[in-house]
PDB file of C-alpha atoms in Angstrom:
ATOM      1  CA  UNK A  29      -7.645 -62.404 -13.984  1.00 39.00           C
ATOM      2  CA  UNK A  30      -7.843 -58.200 -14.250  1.00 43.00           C
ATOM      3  CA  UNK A  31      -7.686 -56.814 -10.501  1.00 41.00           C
ATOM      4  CA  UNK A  32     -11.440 -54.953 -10.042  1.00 41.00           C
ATOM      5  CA  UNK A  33     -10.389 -51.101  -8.973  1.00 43.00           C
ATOM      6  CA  UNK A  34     -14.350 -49.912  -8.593  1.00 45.00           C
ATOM      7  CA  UNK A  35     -15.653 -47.938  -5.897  1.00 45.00           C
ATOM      8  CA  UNK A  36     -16.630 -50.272  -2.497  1.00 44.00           C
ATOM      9  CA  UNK A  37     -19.692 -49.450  -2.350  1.00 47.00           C
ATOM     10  CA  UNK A  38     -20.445 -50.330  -6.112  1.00 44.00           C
ATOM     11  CA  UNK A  39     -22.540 -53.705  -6.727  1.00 43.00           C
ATOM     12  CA  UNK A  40     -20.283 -54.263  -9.310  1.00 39.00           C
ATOM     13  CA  UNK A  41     -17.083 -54.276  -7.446  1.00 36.00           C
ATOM     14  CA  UNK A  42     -18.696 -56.571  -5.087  1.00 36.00           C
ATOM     15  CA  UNK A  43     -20.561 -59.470  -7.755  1.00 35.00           C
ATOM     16  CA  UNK A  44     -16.982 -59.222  -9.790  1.00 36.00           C
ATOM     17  CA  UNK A  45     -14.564 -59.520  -6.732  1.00 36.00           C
ATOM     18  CA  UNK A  46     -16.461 -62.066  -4.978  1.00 38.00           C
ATOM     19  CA  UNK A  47     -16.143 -64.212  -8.343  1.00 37.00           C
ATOM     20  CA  UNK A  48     -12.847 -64.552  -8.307  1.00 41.00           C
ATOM     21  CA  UNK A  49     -12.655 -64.543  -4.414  1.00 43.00           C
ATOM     22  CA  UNK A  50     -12.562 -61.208  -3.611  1.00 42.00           C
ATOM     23  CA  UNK A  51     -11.152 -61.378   0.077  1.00 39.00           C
ATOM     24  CA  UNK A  52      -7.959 -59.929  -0.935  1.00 40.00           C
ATOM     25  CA  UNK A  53      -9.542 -57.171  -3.171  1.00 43.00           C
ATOM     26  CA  UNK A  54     -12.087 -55.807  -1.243  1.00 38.00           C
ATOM     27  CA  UNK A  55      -8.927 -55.408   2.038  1.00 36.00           C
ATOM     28  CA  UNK A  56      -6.619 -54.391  -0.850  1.00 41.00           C
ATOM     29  CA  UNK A  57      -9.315 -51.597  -1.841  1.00 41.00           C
ATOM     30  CA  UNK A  58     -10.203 -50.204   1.883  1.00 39.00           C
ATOM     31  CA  UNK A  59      -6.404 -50.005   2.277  1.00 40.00           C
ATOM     32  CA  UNK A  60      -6.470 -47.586  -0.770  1.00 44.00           C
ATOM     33  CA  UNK A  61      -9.475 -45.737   0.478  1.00 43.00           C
ATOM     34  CA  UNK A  62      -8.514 -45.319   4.233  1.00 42.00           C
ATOM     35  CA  UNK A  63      -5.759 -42.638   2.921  1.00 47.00           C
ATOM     36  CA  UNK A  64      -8.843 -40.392   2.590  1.00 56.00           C
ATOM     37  CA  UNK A  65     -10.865 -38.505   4.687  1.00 67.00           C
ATOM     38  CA  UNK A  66     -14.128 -39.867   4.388  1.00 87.00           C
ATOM     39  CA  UNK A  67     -15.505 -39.030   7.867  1.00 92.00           C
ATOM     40  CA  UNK A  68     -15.765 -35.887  10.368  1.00 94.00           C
ATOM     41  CA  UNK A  69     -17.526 -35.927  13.718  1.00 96.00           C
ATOM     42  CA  UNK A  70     -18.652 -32.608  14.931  1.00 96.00           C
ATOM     43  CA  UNK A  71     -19.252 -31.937  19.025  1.00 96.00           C
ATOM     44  CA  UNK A  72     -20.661 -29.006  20.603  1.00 96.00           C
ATOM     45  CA  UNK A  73     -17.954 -26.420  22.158  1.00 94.00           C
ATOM     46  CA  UNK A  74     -18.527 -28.023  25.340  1.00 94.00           C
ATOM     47  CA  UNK A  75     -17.233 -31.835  24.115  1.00 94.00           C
ATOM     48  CA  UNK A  76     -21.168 -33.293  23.236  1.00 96.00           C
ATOM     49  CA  UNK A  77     -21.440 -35.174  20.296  1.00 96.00           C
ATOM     50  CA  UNK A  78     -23.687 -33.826  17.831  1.00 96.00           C
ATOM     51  CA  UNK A  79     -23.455 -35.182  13.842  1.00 96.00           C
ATOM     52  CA  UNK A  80     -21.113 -37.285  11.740  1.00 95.00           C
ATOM     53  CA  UNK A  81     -20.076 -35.552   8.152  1.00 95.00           C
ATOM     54  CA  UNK A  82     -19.706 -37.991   5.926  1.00 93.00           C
ATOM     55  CA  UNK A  83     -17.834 -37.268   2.496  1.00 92.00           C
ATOM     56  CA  UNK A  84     -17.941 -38.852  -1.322  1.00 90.00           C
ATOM     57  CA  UNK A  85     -14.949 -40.850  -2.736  1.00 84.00           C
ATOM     58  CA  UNK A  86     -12.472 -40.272  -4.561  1.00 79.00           C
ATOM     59  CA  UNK A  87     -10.443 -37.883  -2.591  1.00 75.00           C
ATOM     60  CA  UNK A  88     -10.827 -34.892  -5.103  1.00 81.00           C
ATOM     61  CA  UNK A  89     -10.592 -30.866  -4.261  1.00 84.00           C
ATOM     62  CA  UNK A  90     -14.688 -30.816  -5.036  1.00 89.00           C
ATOM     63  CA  UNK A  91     -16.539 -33.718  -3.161  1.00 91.00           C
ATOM     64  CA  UNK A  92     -20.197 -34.151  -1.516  1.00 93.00           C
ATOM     65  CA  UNK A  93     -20.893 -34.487   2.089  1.00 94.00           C
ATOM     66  CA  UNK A  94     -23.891 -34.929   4.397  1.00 94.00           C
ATOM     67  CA  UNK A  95     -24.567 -34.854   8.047  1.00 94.00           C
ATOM     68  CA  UNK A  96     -25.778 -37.911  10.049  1.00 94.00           C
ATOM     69  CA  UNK A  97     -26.720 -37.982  13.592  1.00 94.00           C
ATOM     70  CA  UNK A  98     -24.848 -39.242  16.123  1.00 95.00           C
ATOM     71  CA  UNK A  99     -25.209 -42.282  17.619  1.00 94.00           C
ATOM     72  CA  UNK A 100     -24.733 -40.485  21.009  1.00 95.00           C
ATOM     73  CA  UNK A 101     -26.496 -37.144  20.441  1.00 95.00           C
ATOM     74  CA  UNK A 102     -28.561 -36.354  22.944  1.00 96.00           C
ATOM     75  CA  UNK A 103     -32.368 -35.138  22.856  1.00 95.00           C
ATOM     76  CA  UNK A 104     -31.038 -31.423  24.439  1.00 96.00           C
ATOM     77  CA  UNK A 105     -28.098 -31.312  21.917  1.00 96.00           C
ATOM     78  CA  UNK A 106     -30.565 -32.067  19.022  1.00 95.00           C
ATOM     79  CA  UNK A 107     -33.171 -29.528  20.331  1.00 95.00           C
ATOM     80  CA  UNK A 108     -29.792 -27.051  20.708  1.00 95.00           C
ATOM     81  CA  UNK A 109     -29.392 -24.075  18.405  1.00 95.00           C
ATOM     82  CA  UNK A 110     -26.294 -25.936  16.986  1.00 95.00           C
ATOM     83  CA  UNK A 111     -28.552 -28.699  16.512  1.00 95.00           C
ATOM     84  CA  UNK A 112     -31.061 -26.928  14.688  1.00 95.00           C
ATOM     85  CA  UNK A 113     -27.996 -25.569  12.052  1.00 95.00           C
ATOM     86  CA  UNK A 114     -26.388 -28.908  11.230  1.00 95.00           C
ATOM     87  CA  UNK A 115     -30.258 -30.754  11.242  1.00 94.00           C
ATOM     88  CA  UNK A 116     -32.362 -27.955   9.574  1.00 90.00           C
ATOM     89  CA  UNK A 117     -35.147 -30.333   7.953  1.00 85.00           C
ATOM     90  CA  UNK A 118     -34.433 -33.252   6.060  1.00 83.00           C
ATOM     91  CA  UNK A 119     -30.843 -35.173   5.262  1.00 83.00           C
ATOM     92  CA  UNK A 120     -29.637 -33.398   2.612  1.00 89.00           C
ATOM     93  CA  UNK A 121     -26.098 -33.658   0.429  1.00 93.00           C
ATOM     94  CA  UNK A 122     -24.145 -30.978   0.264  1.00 94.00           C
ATOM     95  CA  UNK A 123     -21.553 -29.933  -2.570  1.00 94.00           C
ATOM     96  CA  UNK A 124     -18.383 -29.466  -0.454  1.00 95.00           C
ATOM     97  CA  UNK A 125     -14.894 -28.188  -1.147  1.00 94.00           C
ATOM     98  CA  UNK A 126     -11.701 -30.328   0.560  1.00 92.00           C
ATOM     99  CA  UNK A 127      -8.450 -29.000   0.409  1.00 91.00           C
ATOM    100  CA  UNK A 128      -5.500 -30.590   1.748  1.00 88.00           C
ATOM    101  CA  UNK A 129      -2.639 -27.867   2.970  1.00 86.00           C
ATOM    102  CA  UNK A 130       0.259 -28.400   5.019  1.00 87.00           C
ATOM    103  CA  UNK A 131      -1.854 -27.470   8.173  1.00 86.00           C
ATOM    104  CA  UNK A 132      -4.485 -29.894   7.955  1.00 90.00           C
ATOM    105  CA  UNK A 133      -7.600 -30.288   5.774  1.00 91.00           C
ATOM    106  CA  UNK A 134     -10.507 -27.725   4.854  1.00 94.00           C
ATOM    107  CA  UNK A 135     -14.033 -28.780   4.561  1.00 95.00           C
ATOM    108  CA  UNK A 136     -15.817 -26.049   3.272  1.00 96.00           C
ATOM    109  CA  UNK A 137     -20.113 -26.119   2.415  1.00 96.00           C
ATOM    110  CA  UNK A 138     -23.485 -24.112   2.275  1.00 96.00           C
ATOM    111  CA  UNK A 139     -26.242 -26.206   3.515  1.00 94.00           C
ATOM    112  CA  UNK A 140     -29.826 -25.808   2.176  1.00 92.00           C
ATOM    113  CA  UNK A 141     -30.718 -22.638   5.098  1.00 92.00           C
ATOM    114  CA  UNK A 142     -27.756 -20.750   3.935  1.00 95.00           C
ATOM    115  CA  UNK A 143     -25.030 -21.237   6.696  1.00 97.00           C
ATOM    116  CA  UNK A 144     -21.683 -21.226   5.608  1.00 97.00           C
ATOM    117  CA  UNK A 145     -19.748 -24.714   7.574  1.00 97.00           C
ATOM    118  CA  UNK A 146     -15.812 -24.416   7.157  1.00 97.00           C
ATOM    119  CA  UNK A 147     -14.124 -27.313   9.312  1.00 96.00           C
ATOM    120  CA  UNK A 148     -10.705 -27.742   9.922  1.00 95.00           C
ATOM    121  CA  UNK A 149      -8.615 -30.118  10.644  1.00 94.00           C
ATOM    122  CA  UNK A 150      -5.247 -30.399  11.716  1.00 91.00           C
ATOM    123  CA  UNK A 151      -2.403 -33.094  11.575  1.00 83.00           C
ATOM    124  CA  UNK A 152      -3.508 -34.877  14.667  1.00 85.00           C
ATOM    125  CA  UNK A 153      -6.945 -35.331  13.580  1.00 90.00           C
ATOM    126  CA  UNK A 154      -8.696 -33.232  15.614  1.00 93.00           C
ATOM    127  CA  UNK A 155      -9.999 -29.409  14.583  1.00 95.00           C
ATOM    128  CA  UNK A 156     -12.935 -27.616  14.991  1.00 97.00           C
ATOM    129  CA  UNK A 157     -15.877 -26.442  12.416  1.00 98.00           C
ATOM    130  CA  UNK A 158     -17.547 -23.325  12.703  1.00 98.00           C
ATOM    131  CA  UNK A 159     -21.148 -22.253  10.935  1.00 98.00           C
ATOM    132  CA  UNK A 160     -22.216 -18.532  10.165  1.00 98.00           C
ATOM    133  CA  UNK A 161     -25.187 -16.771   8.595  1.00 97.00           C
ATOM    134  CA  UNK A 162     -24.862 -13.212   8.410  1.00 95.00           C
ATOM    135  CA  UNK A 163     -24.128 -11.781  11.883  1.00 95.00           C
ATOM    136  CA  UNK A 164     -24.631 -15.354  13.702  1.00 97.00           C
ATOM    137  CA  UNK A 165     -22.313 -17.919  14.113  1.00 97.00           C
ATOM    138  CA  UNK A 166     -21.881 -21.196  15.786  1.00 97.00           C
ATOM    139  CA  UNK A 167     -18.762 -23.429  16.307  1.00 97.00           C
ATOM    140  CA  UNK A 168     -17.190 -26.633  18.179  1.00 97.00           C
ATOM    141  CA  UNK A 169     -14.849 -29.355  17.781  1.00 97.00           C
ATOM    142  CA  UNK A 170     -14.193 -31.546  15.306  1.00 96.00           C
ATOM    143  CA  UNK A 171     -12.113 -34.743  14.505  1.00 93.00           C
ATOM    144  CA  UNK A 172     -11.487 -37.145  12.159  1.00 90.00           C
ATOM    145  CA  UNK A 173     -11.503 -40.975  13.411  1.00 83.00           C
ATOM    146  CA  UNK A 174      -9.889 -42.601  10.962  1.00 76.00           C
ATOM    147  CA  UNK A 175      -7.608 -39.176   9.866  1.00 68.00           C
ATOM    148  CA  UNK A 176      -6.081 -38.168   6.517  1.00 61.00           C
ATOM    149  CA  UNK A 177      -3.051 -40.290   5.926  1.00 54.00           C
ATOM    150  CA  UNK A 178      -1.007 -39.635   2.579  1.00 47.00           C
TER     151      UNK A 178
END
């Protein structure tokens, strides 16, 4: 039988793997996917945690990406004034840029208020992110859990 390549989180790739026992697929495909960067957690510059940036498959130079709260975000770090950047209103998905460069990785995005994120990171996962609007700016750590293997 043809080996289903679809996207994990397809219906598809689920109803025709699981017909011909998909077990092996479906670990076959995260193995695939895990190469990528597909998730950025953002902390205060004091260490808090603050939002999860989750990005679009397939890896490619122009993806989307949206913020999520943290599991562990506290009421003061929501009410912060980084807080208020990263959760202006409602969750919204962002067009992002993603470069890989011998460095690290660049996230860069607008979000719908008008501040500029660029996040960084390096080869050991971790990096920082920064947010600006005209004269203001905001920044803090950053790292990637599950990295960006090649």
């Amino acid at each position: 039988m043809q080996h289903a390549k679809g996207r994990i989180d397809d219906p598809a790739f689920f109803i025709v793997n699981h017909s011909i026992g998909g077990h092996v697929e479906i670990a076959e495909h995260l193995q695939e996917t895990a190469a990528a960067m597909n998730m950025i957690v953002l902390m205060t510059a004091a260490g808090a945690p603050l939002a999860m940036l989750g990005l679009s498959t397939p890896d490619l130079p122009q993806r989307n990406c949206i913020f999520m709260i943290h599991p562990q975000v506290t009421s003061a770090v929501f009410e912060s004034k980084e807080g208020k950047i990263v959760f202006p209103d409602r969750p919204t998905e962002y067009p992002c840029s993603y470069a890989r460069k011998q460095g690290g990785t660049d996230i860069a995005f607008t979000n719908q208020n008008g501040w500029r994120f660029e996040v960084h990171i390096g080869r050991g996962d971790e990096g920082s992110w920064r947010a600006s609007l005209a004269d203001d700016a905001v920044s803090g750590r950053a790292f990637s859990p599950f990295g960006d293997r090649k």
